[in-house]
Amino acid sequence: MIIPDRIMTFINSLDDGLSPFLECLAKEAQETEVPIIRRDMQSLLKVLITMKQPHRILEIGTAVGFSAILMAEYAPGDSTITTIEQYEKRIPLAKENFRRAGYQNRIELLEGDAAVILPGLADSYDFIFMDAAKGQYPALLDDCLRLLAPGGVLVSDNVLQDGDLIESHYIVERRNRTIYKRMRSYLYTLKHHPELETAILPVGDGVTVSVKKR
Ligand SMILES: C[S@@+](CC[C@H](N)C(=O)[O-])C[C@H]1O[C@@H](n2cnc3c(N)ncnc32)[C@H](O)[C@@H]1O
């Protein structure tokens, strides 16, 4: 947790909640230990989607479809979402959730590794939500930028590793050092990229919001 517990509890206590379907899905995800975006990240995503009103959304990291359905609820009714997932066990669950939520015609799930799928995509997207394996973000960035429309928004979740990212390299456990290095380099690139304007926010496990300059 990056933000002190008491502040987080206060912020979450004011949250206006989720639709009954998403409330149920969030509970199921918690019981089955499926990772989904945290409550404060849910709130930020609702605001960003309401503000941007994107017609074409790309998500990398579907899990069981929670965030894709949340975005579908807040995006325009004629918008479409393409979401990518590689974990075979989660794919049928996500598809079933899209059907149960009534979004099977608006949300398309592409099955496989985003590193393999993204180079084959040619459409342009108004909003990209990156929520996959953190160590892969730098490798996926070029394709995300190619696919992002001018004025489009790229949101990357879990970028501060529960605060570990600010620690010295020597304090970080050896097994986490590759992700640590890659994520620091990813944040530097986002902040210094000539095509992007980026804010790093201590929301959830750390999130970046980048806009592709026109
Ligand atoms: C944090 S979960 C996504 C949560 C989801 N966005 C939500 O909030 O409902 C990350 C998901 O990304 C998937 N993933 C990780 N790396 C991936 C990759 N390279 N290609 C496709 N899916 C990937 C994992 O299998 C996992 O289900």
mmCIF file of C-alpha atoms and ligand atoms in Angstrom:
data_model
loop_
_atom_site.group_PDB
_atom_site.id
_atom_site.type_symbol
_atom_site.label_atom_id
_atom_site.label_comp_id
_atom_site.label_asym_id
_atom_site.label_seq_id
_atom_site.Cartn_x
_atom_site.Cartn_y
_atom_site.Cartn_z
ATOM 1 C CA MET A 1 0.000 0.000 0.000
ATOM 2 C CA ILE A 2 1.598 3.293 -1.078
ATOM 3 C CA ILE A 3 -0.863 5.563 0.730
ATOM 4 C CA PRO A 4 -1.300 5.285 4.528
ATOM 5 C CA ASP A 5 -4.110 2.854 5.442
ATOM 6 C CA ARG A 6 -6.225 5.468 7.241
ATOM 7 C CA ILE A 7 -6.273 7.807 4.262
ATOM 8 C CA MET A 8 -7.072 4.936 1.921
ATOM 9 C CA THR A 9 -9.904 3.752 4.192
ATOM 10 C CA PHE A 10 -11.317 7.289 4.242
ATOM 11 C CA ILE A 11 -11.101 7.648 0.446
ATOM 12 C CA ASN A 12 -12.674 4.242 -0.119
ATOM 13 C CA SER A 13 -15.441 4.997 2.392
ATOM 14 C CA LEU A 14 -16.652 7.778 0.077
ATOM 15 C CA ASP A 15 -16.676 5.551 -2.994
ATOM 16 C CA ASP A 16 -20.058 5.342 -4.698
ATOM 17 C CA GLY A 17 -19.575 1.629 -5.416
ATOM 18 C CA LEU A 18 -19.999 -0.568 -8.440
ATOM 19 C CA SER A 19 -22.884 -1.917 -10.474
ATOM 20 C CA PRO A 20 -24.448 -5.040 -8.884
ATOM 21 C CA PHE A 21 -22.796 -7.221 -11.565
ATOM 22 C CA LEU A 22 -19.311 -5.815 -10.914
ATOM 23 C CA GLU A 23 -19.809 -5.933 -7.141
ATOM 24 C CA CYS A 24 -20.535 -9.637 -7.474
ATOM 25 C CA LEU A 25 -17.580 -10.178 -9.839
ATOM 26 C CA ALA A 26 -15.217 -8.325 -7.493
ATOM 27 C CA LYS A 27 -16.313 -10.611 -4.653
ATOM 28 C CA GLU A 28 -15.846 -13.728 -6.789
ATOM 29 C CA ALA A 29 -12.391 -12.504 -7.854
ATOM 30 C CA GLN A 30 -11.392 -11.952 -4.245
ATOM 31 C CA GLU A 31 -12.600 -15.407 -3.201
ATOM 32 C CA THR A 32 -10.754 -17.102 -6.052
ATOM 33 C CA GLU A 33 -7.629 -14.909 -5.712
ATOM 34 C CA VAL A 34 -7.877 -13.422 -9.193
ATOM 35 C CA PRO A 35 -6.107 -10.054 -9.317
ATOM 36 C CA ILE A 36 -8.296 -7.120 -10.311
ATOM 37 C CA ILE A 37 -7.766 -3.366 -10.142
ATOM 38 C CA ARG A 38 -8.034 -1.920 -6.636
ATOM 39 C CA ARG A 39 -10.903 0.264 -5.499
ATOM 40 C CA ASP A 40 -9.114 3.602 -5.904
ATOM 41 C CA MET A 41 -7.914 2.519 -9.354
ATOM 42 C CA GLN A 42 -11.482 1.580 -10.243
ATOM 43 C CA SER A 43 -12.516 5.088 -9.312
ATOM 44 C CA LEU A 44 -9.748 6.671 -11.427
ATOM 45 C CA LEU A 45 -10.616 4.488 -14.412
ATOM 46 C CA LYS A 46 -14.295 5.497 -14.165
ATOM 47 C CA VAL A 47 -13.270 9.183 -14.223
ATOM 48 C CA LEU A 48 -10.822 8.787 -17.120
ATOM 49 C CA ILE A 49 -13.284 6.840 -19.250
ATOM 50 C CA THR A 50 -16.108 9.274 -18.468
ATOM 51 C CA MET A 51 -13.816 12.198 -19.337
ATOM 52 C CA LYS A 52 -12.285 10.760 -22.512
ATOM 53 C CA GLN A 53 -15.400 8.931 -23.830
ATOM 54 C CA PRO A 54 -13.215 6.630 -25.950
ATOM 55 C CA HIS A 55 -14.763 4.759 -28.869
ATOM 56 C CA ARG A 56 -11.988 2.216 -29.227
ATOM 57 C CA ILE A 57 -10.350 0.759 -26.128
ATOM 58 C CA LEU A 58 -7.470 -1.719 -25.916
ATOM 59 C CA GLU A 59 -6.694 -3.571 -22.700
ATOM 60 C CA ILE A 60 -3.634 -5.735 -22.081
ATOM 61 C CA GLY A 61 -4.362 -8.166 -19.225
ATOM 62 C CA THR A 62 -8.017 -9.257 -19.019
ATOM 63 C CA ALA A 63 -7.911 -11.687 -16.066
ATOM 64 C CA VAL A 64 -11.632 -12.541 -15.690
ATOM 65 C CA GLY A 65 -12.870 -9.361 -17.364
ATOM 66 C CA PHE A 66 -13.557 -7.109 -14.380
ATOM 67 C CA SER A 67 -11.845 -3.935 -15.656
ATOM 68 C CA ALA A 68 -13.032 -4.490 -19.256
ATOM 69 C CA ILE A 69 -16.641 -4.618 -18.029
ATOM 70 C CA LEU A 70 -16.094 -1.558 -15.823
ATOM 71 C CA MET A 71 -14.762 0.369 -18.849
ATOM 72 C CA ALA A 72 -17.686 -0.840 -20.985
ATOM 73 C CA GLU A 73 -20.118 0.506 -18.376
ATOM 74 C CA TYR A 74 -18.605 4.014 -18.516
ATOM 75 C CA ALA A 75 -17.651 4.259 -22.219
ATOM 76 C CA PRO A 76 -20.123 5.345 -24.933
ATOM 77 C CA GLY A 77 -22.707 2.682 -25.834
ATOM 78 C CA ASP A 78 -21.272 2.257 -29.344
ATOM 79 C CA SER A 79 -17.665 1.846 -28.153
ATOM 80 C CA THR A 80 -15.720 -1.389 -28.468
ATOM 81 C CA ILE A 81 -13.092 -2.971 -26.242
ATOM 82 C CA THR A 82 -10.369 -5.342 -27.367
ATOM 83 C CA THR A 83 -8.750 -7.145 -24.455
ATOM 84 C CA ILE A 84 -5.792 -9.543 -24.464
ATOM 85 C CA GLU A 85 -5.244 -12.473 -22.083
ATOM 86 C CA GLN A 86 -2.799 -15.349 -22.222
ATOM 87 C CA TYR A 87 -3.699 -17.414 -19.150
ATOM 88 C CA GLU A 88 -5.809 -20.273 -20.543
ATOM 89 C CA LYS A 89 -7.762 -20.904 -17.345
ATOM 90 C CA ARG A 90 -9.002 -17.301 -17.194
ATOM 91 C CA ILE A 91 -10.046 -16.943 -20.856
ATOM 92 C CA PRO A 92 -13.340 -18.953 -20.675
ATOM 93 C CA LEU A 93 -14.231 -17.256 -17.374
ATOM 94 C CA ALA A 94 -13.724 -13.803 -18.899
ATOM 95 C CA LYS A 95 -15.788 -14.717 -21.973
ATOM 96 C CA GLU A 96 -18.581 -16.032 -19.776
ATOM 97 C CA ASN A 97 -18.500 -12.824 -17.705
ATOM 98 C CA PHE A 98 -18.746 -10.677 -20.856
ATOM 99 C CA ARG A 99 -21.791 -12.734 -21.893
ATOM 100 C CA ARG A 100 -23.396 -12.548 -18.435
ATOM 101 C CA ALA A 101 -22.864 -8.768 -18.365
ATOM 102 C CA GLY A 102 -24.436 -8.452 -21.832
ATOM 103 C CA TYR A 103 -21.266 -7.072 -23.433
ATOM 104 C CA GLN A 104 -20.322 -10.008 -25.675
ATOM 105 C CA ASN A 105 -20.869 -7.807 -28.763
ATOM 106 C CA ARG A 106 -18.787 -4.912 -27.475
ATOM 107 C CA ILE A 107 -15.855 -6.731 -25.868
ATOM 108 C CA GLU A 108 -13.576 -8.935 -27.950
ATOM 109 C CA LEU A 109 -11.025 -11.140 -26.224
ATOM 110 C CA LEU A 110 -7.802 -11.916 -28.097
ATOM 111 C CA GLU A 111 -6.178 -15.056 -26.710
ATOM 112 C CA GLY A 112 -2.403 -15.207 -26.336
ATOM 113 C CA ASP A 113 0.705 -13.279 -25.419
ATOM 114 C CA ALA A 114 0.323 -9.537 -25.963
ATOM 115 C CA ALA A 115 3.948 -9.412 -27.177
ATOM 116 C CA VAL A 116 2.904 -11.647 -30.082
ATOM 117 C CA ILE A 117 -0.584 -10.193 -30.665
ATOM 118 C CA LEU A 118 0.152 -6.439 -30.515
ATOM 119 C CA PRO A 119 2.491 -6.332 -33.566
ATOM 120 C CA GLY A 120 -0.350 -7.811 -35.659
ATOM 121 C CA LEU A 121 -2.890 -5.135 -34.663
ATOM 122 C CA ALA A 122 -3.408 -2.236 -37.045
ATOM 123 C CA ASP A 123 -6.410 -0.338 -35.651
ATOM 124 C CA SER A 124 -5.969 2.840 -33.712
ATOM 125 C CA TYR A 125 -7.228 3.155 -30.136
ATOM 126 C CA ASP A 126 -8.356 6.185 -28.107
ATOM 127 C CA PHE A 127 -7.585 4.530 -24.784
ATOM 128 C CA ILE A 128 -5.112 1.784 -23.872
ATOM 129 C CA PHE A 129 -5.101 0.146 -20.445
ATOM 130 C CA MET A 130 -1.893 -1.734 -19.685
ATOM 131 C CA ASP A 131 -2.433 -4.184 -16.811
ATOM 132 C CA ALA A 132 -0.299 -7.228 -17.644
ATOM 133 C CA ALA A 133 3.016 -8.597 -16.326
ATOM 134 C CA LYS A 134 4.946 -5.535 -15.100
ATOM 135 C CA GLY A 135 8.310 -6.687 -16.460
ATOM 136 C CA GLN A 136 6.861 -6.697 -19.972
ATOM 137 C CA TYR A 137 5.662 -3.097 -20.054
ATOM 138 C CA PRO A 138 8.833 -1.689 -21.693
ATOM 139 C CA ALA A 139 8.717 -4.328 -24.449
ATOM 140 C CA LEU A 140 5.040 -3.564 -25.184
ATOM 141 C CA LEU A 141 5.377 0.212 -25.203
ATOM 142 C CA ASP A 142 6.419 0.766 -28.842
ATOM 143 C CA ASP A 143 3.394 -1.119 -30.123
ATOM 144 C CA CYS A 144 1.091 0.698 -27.701
ATOM 145 C CA LEU A 145 2.377 4.039 -28.958
ATOM 146 C CA ARG A 146 1.968 2.972 -32.584
ATOM 147 C CA LEU A 147 -1.642 1.929 -31.862
ATOM 148 C CA LEU A 148 -2.551 4.976 -29.759
ATOM 149 C CA ALA A 149 -4.410 7.716 -31.655
ATOM 150 C CA PRO A 150 -3.178 11.334 -31.315
ATOM 151 C CA GLY A 151 -4.823 12.693 -28.164
ATOM 152 C CA GLY A 152 -5.242 9.096 -26.973
ATOM 153 C CA VAL A 153 -4.645 8.035 -23.366
ATOM 154 C CA LEU A 154 -2.342 5.252 -22.144
ATOM 155 C CA VAL A 155 -2.902 4.107 -18.553
ATOM 156 C CA SER A 156 -0.375 1.705 -17.003
ATOM 157 C CA ASP A 157 -1.252 0.045 -13.696
ATOM 158 C CA ASN A 158 0.989 -1.328 -10.907
ATOM 159 C CA VAL A 159 4.005 0.798 -11.723
ATOM 160 C CA LEU A 160 5.321 1.502 -8.210
ATOM 161 C CA GLN A 161 5.578 -2.099 -6.940
ATOM 162 C CA ASP A 162 4.024 -1.266 -3.576
ATOM 163 C CA GLY A 163 6.664 1.416 -3.095
ATOM 164 C CA ASP A 164 9.676 -0.882 -3.716
ATOM 165 C CA LEU A 165 10.569 1.191 -6.747
ATOM 166 C CA ILE A 166 11.870 4.085 -4.659
ATOM 167 C CA GLU A 167 14.254 1.840 -2.692
ATOM 168 C CA SER A 168 17.925 1.450 -3.451
ATOM 169 C CA HIS A 169 18.745 -1.293 -5.961
ATOM 170 C CA TYR A 170 20.686 -3.124 -3.186
ATOM 171 C CA ILE A 171 17.659 -3.354 -0.867
ATOM 172 C CA VAL A 172 15.404 -4.888 -3.513
ATOM 173 C CA GLU A 173 15.403 -8.700 -3.358
ATOM 174 C CA ARG A 174 17.541 -10.233 -6.097
ATOM 175 C CA ARG A 175 14.537 -11.991 -7.722
ATOM 176 C CA ASN A 176 12.715 -8.641 -8.078
ATOM 177 C CA ARG A 177 15.635 -6.696 -9.522
ATOM 178 C CA THR A 178 14.851 -7.274 -13.194
ATOM 179 C CA ILE A 179 11.297 -5.977 -12.797
ATOM 180 C CA TYR A 180 12.619 -3.113 -10.656
ATOM 181 C CA LYS A 181 15.096 -2.063 -13.370
ATOM 182 C CA ARG A 182 12.590 -2.438 -16.174
ATOM 183 C CA MET A 183 9.874 -0.502 -14.358
ATOM 184 C CA ARG A 184 12.222 2.370 -13.476
ATOM 185 C CA SER A 185 13.312 2.546 -17.099
ATOM 186 C CA TYR A 186 9.644 2.369 -18.237
ATOM 187 C CA LEU A 187 8.719 5.325 -16.004
ATOM 188 C CA TYR A 188 11.726 7.318 -17.239
ATOM 189 C CA THR A 189 10.745 6.641 -20.852
ATOM 190 C CA LEU A 190 7.117 7.654 -20.287
ATOM 191 C CA LYS A 191 8.165 10.889 -18.560
ATOM 192 C CA HIS A 192 10.750 11.838 -21.213
ATOM 193 C CA HIS A 193 9.095 10.564 -24.400
ATOM 194 C CA PRO A 194 8.678 13.383 -26.939
ATOM 195 C CA GLU A 195 5.255 12.088 -27.988
ATOM 196 C CA LEU A 196 3.827 11.780 -24.462
ATOM 197 C CA GLU A 197 2.744 13.894 -21.519
ATOM 198 C CA THR A 198 2.723 11.640 -18.445
ATOM 199 C CA ALA A 199 1.700 11.885 -14.799
ATOM 200 C CA ILE A 200 2.770 9.253 -12.246
ATOM 201 C CA LEU A 201 0.095 8.904 -9.563
ATOM 202 C CA PRO A 202 0.176 7.073 -6.206
ATOM 203 C CA VAL A 203 -3.146 5.376 -6.902
ATOM 204 C CA GLY A 204 -3.614 1.640 -6.335
ATOM 205 C CA ASP A 205 -0.147 0.163 -6.714
ATOM 206 C CA GLY A 206 0.978 3.220 -8.671
ATOM 207 C CA VAL A 207 -0.392 4.248 -12.032
ATOM 208 C CA THR A 208 0.730 6.366 -14.962
ATOM 209 C CA VAL A 209 -1.608 8.369 -17.138
ATOM 210 C CA SER A 210 -0.047 9.403 -20.455
ATOM 211 C CA VAL A 211 -1.560 11.429 -23.275
ATOM 212 C CA LYS A 212 -0.199 11.157 -26.811
ATOM 213 C CA LYS A 213 0.455 14.673 -28.002
ATOM 214 C CA ARG A 214 -1.392 15.794 -31.135
HETATM 215 C C1 LIG B 1 -3.538 -7.864 -12.944
HETATM 216 S S1 LIG B 1 -4.289 -9.025 -13.974
HETATM 217 C C2 LIG B 1 -5.418 -8.071 -14.916
HETATM 218 C C3 LIG B 1 -6.592 -7.595 -14.124
HETATM 219 C C4 LIG B 1 -7.700 -7.002 -14.960
HETATM 220 N N1 LIG B 1 -7.213 -5.911 -15.780
HETATM 221 C C5 LIG B 1 -8.802 -6.491 -14.056
HETATM 222 O O1 LIG B 1 -8.565 -5.538 -13.296
HETATM 223 O O2 LIG B 1 -9.898 -7.048 -14.086
HETATM 224 C C6 LIG B 1 -3.035 -9.299 -15.181
HETATM 225 C C7 LIG B 1 -3.434 -10.299 -16.248
HETATM 226 O O3 LIG B 1 -2.546 -10.126 -17.345
HETATM 227 C C8 LIG B 1 -2.279 -11.385 -17.905
HETATM 228 N N2 LIG B 1 -1.015 -11.242 -18.651
HETATM 229 C C9 LIG B 1 0.213 -11.013 -18.129
HETATM 230 N N3 LIG B 1 1.116 -10.869 -19.105
HETATM 231 C C10 LIG B 1 0.440 -11.015 -20.276
HETATM 232 C C11 LIG B 1 0.823 -11.000 -21.645
HETATM 233 N N4 LIG B 1 2.085 -10.795 -22.009
HETATM 234 N N5 LIG B 1 -0.128 -11.182 -22.587
HETATM 235 C C12 LIG B 1 -1.427 -11.387 -22.229
HETATM 236 N N6 LIG B 1 -1.852 -11.431 -20.947
HETATM 237 C C13 LIG B 1 -0.929 -11.249 -19.992
HETATM 238 C C14 LIG B 1 -2.204 -12.321 -16.707
HETATM 239 O O4 LIG B 1 -2.438 -13.663 -17.095
HETATM 240 C C15 LIG B 1 -3.285 -11.754 -15.794
HETATM 241 O O5 LIG B 1 -4.512 -12.435 -15.951
#
